CSV table of C-alpha atoms in Angstrom, one decimal:
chain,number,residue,atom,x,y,z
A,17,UNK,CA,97.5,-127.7,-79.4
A,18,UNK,CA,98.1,-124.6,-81.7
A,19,UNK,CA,97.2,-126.2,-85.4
A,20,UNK,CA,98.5,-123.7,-87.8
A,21,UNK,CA,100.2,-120.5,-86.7
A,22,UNK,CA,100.2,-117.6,-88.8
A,23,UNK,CA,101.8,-114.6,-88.3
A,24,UNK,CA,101.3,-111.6,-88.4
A,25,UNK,CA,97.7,-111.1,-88.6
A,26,UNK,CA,97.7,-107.9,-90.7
A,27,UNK,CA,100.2,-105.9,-92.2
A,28,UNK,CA,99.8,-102.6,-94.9
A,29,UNK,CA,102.8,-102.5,-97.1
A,30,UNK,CA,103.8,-99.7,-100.0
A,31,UNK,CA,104.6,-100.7,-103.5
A,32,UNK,CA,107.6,-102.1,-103.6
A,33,UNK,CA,108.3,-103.6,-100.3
A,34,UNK,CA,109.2,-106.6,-99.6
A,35,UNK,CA,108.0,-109.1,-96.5
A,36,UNK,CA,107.8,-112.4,-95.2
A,37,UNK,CA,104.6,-114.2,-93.7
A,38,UNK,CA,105.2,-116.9,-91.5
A,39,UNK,CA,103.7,-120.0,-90.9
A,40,UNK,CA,104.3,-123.2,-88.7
A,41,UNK,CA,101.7,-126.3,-87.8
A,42,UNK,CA,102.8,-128.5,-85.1
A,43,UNK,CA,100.9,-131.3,-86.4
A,44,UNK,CA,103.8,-133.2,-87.7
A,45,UNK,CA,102.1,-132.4,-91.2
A,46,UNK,CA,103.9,-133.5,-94.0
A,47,UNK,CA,102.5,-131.4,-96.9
A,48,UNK,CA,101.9,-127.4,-96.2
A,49,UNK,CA,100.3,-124.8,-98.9
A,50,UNK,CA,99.7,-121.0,-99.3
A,51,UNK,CA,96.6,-119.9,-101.0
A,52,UNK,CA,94.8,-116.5,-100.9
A,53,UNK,CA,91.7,-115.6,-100.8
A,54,UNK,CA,90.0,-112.6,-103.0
A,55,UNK,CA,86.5,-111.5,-102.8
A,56,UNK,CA,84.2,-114.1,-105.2
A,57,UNK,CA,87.3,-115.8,-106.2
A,58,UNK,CA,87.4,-118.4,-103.3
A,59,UNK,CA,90.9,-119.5,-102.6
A,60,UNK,CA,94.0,-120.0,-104.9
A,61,UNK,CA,97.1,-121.9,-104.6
A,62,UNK,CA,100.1,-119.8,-104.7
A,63,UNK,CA,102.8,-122.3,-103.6
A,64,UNK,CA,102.8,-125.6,-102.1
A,65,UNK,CA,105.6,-128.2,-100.3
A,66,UNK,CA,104.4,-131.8,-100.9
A,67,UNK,CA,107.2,-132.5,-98.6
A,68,UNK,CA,110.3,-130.9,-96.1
A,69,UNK,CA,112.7,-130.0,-98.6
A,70,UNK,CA,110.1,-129.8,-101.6
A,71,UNK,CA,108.1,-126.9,-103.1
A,72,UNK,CA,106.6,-126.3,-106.3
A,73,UNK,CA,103.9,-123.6,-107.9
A,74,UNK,CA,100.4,-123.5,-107.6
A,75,UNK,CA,97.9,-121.8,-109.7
A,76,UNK,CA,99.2,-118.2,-109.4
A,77,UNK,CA,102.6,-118.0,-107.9
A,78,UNK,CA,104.3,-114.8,-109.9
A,79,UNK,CA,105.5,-112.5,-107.4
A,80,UNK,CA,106.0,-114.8,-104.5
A,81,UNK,CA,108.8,-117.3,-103.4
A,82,UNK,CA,108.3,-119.7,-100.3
A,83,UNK,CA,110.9,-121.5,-98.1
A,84,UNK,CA,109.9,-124.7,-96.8
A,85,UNK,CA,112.2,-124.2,-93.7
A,86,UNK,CA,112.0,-127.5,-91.8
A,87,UNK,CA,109.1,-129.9,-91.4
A,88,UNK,CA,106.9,-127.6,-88.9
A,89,UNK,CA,107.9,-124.0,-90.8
A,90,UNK,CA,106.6,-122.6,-94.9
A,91,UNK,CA,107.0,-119.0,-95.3
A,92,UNK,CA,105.8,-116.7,-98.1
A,93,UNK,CA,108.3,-113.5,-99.3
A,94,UNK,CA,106.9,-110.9,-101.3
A,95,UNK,CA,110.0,-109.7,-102.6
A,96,UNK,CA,108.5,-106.5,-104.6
A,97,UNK,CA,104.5,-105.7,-103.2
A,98,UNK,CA,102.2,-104.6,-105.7
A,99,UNK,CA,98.5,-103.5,-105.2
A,100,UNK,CA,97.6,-106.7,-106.8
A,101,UNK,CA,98.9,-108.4,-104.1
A,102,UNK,CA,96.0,-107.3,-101.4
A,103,UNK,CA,94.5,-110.3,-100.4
A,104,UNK,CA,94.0,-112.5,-97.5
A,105,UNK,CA,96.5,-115.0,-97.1
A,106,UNK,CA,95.9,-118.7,-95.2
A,107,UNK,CA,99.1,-121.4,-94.8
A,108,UNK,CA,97.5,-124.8,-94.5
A,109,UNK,CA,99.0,-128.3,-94.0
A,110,UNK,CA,98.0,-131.8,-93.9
A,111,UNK,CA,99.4,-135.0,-93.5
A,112,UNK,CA,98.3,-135.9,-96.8
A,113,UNK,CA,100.4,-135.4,-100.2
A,114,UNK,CA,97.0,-134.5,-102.3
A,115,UNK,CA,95.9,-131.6,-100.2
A,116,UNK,CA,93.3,-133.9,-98.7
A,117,UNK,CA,91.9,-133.0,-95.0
A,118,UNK,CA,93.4,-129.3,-95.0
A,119,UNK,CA,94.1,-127.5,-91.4
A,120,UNK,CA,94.4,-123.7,-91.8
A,121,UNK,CA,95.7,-121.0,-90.1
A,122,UNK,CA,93.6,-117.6,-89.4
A,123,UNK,CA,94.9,-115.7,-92.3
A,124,UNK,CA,97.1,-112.8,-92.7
A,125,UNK,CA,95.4,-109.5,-94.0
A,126,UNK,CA,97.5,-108.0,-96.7
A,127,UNK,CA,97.2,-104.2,-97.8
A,128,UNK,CA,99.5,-102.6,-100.5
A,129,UNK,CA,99.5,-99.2,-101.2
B,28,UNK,CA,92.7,-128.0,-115.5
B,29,UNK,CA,90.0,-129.0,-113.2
B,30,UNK,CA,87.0,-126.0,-112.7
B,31,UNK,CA,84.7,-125.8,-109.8
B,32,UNK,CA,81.6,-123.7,-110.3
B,33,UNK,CA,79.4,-122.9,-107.4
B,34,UNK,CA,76.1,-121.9,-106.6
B,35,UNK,CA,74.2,-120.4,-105.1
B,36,UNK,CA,76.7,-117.5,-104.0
B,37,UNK,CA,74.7,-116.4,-101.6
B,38,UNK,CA,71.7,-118.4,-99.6
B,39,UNK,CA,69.2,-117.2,-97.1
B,40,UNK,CA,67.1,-119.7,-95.1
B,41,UNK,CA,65.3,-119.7,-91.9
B,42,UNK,CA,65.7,-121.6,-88.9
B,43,UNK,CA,65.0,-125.0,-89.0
B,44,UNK,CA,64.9,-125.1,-92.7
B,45,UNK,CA,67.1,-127.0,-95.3
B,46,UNK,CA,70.3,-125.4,-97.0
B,47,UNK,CA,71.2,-126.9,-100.6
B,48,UNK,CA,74.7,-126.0,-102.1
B,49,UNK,CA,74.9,-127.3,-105.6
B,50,UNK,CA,78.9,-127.2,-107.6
B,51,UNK,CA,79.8,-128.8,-110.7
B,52,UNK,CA,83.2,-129.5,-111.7
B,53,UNK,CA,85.1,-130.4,-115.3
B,54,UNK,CA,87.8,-132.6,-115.1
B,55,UNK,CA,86.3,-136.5,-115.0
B,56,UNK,CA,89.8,-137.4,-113.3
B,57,UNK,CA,88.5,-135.7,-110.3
B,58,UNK,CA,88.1,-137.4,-107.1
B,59,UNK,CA,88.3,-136.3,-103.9
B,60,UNK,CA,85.4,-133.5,-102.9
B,61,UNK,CA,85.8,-131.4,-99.8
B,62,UNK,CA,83.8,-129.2,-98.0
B,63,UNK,CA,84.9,-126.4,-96.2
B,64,UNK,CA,82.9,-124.0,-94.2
B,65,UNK,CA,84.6,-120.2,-93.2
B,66,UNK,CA,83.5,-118.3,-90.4
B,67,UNK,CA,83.7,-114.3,-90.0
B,68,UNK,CA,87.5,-113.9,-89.5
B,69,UNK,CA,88.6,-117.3,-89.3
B,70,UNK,CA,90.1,-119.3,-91.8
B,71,UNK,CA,88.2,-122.2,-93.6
B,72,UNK,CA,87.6,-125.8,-91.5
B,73,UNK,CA,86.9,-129.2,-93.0
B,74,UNK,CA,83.3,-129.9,-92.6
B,75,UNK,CA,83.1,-133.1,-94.9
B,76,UNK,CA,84.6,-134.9,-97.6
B,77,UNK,CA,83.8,-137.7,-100.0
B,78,UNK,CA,85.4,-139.7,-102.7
B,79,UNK,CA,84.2,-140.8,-106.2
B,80,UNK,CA,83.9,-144.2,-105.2
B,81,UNK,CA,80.9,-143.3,-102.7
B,82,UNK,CA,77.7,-141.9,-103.8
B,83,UNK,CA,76.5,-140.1,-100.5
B,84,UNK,CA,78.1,-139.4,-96.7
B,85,UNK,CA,76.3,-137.8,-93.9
B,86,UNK,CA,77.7,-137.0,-90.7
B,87,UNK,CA,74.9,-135.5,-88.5
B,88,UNK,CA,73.2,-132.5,-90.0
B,89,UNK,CA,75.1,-132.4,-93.1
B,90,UNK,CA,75.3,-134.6,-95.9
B,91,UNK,CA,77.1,-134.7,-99.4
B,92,UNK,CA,75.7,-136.3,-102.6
B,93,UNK,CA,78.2,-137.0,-105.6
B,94,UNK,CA,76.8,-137.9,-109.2
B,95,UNK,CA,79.6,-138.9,-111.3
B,96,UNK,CA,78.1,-139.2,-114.7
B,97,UNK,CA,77.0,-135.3,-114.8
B,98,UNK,CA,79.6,-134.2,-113.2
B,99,UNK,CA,77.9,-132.3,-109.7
B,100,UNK,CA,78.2,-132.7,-106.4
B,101,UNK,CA,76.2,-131.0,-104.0
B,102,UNK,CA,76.2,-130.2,-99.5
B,103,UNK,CA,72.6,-130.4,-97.8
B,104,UNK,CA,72.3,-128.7,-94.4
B,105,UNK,CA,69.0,-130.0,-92.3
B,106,UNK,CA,67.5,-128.4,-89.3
B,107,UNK,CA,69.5,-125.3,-89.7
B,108,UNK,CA,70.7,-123.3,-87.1
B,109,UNK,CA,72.5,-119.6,-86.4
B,110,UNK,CA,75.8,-121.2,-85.9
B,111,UNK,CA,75.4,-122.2,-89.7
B,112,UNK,CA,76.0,-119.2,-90.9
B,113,UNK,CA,79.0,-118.7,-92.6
B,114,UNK,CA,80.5,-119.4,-96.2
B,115,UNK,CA,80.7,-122.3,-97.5
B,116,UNK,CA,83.5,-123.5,-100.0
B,117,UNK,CA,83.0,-126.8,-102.5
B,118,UNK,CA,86.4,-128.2,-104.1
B,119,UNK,CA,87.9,-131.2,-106.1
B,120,UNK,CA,91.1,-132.6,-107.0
B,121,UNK,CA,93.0,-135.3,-108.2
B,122,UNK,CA,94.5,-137.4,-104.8
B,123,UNK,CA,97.5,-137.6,-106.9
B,124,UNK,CA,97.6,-134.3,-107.9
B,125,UNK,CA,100.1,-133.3,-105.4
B,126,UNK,CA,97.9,-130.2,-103.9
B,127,UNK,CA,96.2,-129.2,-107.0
B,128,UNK,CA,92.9,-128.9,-105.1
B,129,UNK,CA,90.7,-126.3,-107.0
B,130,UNK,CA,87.6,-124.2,-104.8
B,131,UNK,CA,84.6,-122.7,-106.0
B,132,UNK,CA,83.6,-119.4,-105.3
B,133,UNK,CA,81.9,-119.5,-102.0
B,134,UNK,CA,78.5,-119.5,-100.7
B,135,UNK,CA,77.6,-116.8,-98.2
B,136,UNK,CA,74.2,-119.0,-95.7
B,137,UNK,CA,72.7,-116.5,-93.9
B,138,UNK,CA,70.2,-118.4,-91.6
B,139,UNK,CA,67.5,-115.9,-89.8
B,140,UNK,CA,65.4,-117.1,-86.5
């Protein structure tokens, strides 16, 4: 039993690039979120999917768009990378609408230069 | 929107000692209160959760205490042990609040033998 998959596990990006980080749970989930996590910050909600077919923003979602592919798949483009956007980056999902009982994936280390 | 201040933001205790993690939050509509411990490269697990209609909820070594009236809820650690250490995130939400779930800062426990 996997949990949440993330990939991939680190990637270094230059300003302006663009990417995708993947995610798929195999929980049959039905809510799945991106935060990231910066250092004394704790984690932030960029995007979230309440449901398949559903997404709406979190707390800081400028500069990021997410695809809620299917039931089991939420990815995360970075369409244009800027320095700000170094961070670590965790999917999570739970079978709860209210973000209640959260499983996360291992993260995804971020580096723009 | 809701605000979740934590504290201490870093904790040292020895072995066998008692590990108190205090946060406050600001929106009365809040909750649902999760805890969620991170390990060294890993992302952040469920450790325990309570609701506003319960006062106190222990689950071996940890417990959590919610007062509603000031606002502060708080994770108490007994008997520590190395495998504690780790960081330690508070949060609080709205169930309803499709995913708005807002973490505090962290608390790095350092627990020496």
């Amino acid at each position: 039993n996997a949990g949440v998959t993330q990939t991939p596990k680190f990637q270094v990006l230059k300003t302006g690039q663009s990417m995708t980080l993947q995610c798929a749970q195999d929980m049959n989930h039905n809510s799945m979120y991106w935060y990231r996590q910066d250092p004394g910050m704790g984690l932030r909600l960029i995007y979230y999917s309440a449901s398949e077919g559903t997404t709406d923003k979190g707390e800081v979602p400028n500069g990021y768009n997410v695809s809620r592919l299917n039931k089991r798949e939420f990815s995360l483009r970075l369409e244009s990378a800027a320095p700000s956007q170094t961070s670590v980056y965790f999917c999570a999902s739970s079978y709860y609408s209210g973000a209640e009982k959260l499983f996360f994936g291992s993260g995804t280390q971020l580096s723009v230069l | 929107g809701e605000n979740v201040e934590q504290h201490p933001s870093t904790l040292s205790v020895q072995e066998g000692d008692s590990a108190v993690i205090k946060c406050t939050y600001s929106d009365s509509a809040s909750n649902y209160f999760p805890w969620y411990k991170q390990e060294l490269g890993k992302g952040p697990q469920l450790i325990i959760d309570i609701r506003s209609n319960v006062g106190e909820k222990k689950d071996q070594r940890i417990a959590v205490t919610l007062n509603k009236t000031a606002k502060h809820f708080s994770l108490h650690i007994t008997e520590t042990q190395p495998e504690d250490s780790a960081v330690y995130f508070c949060a609080a939400s709205i169930t309803d609040s499709w995913g708005k779930l807002q973490f505090g800062a962290g608390t790095q426990v350092v627990v020496t033998p």
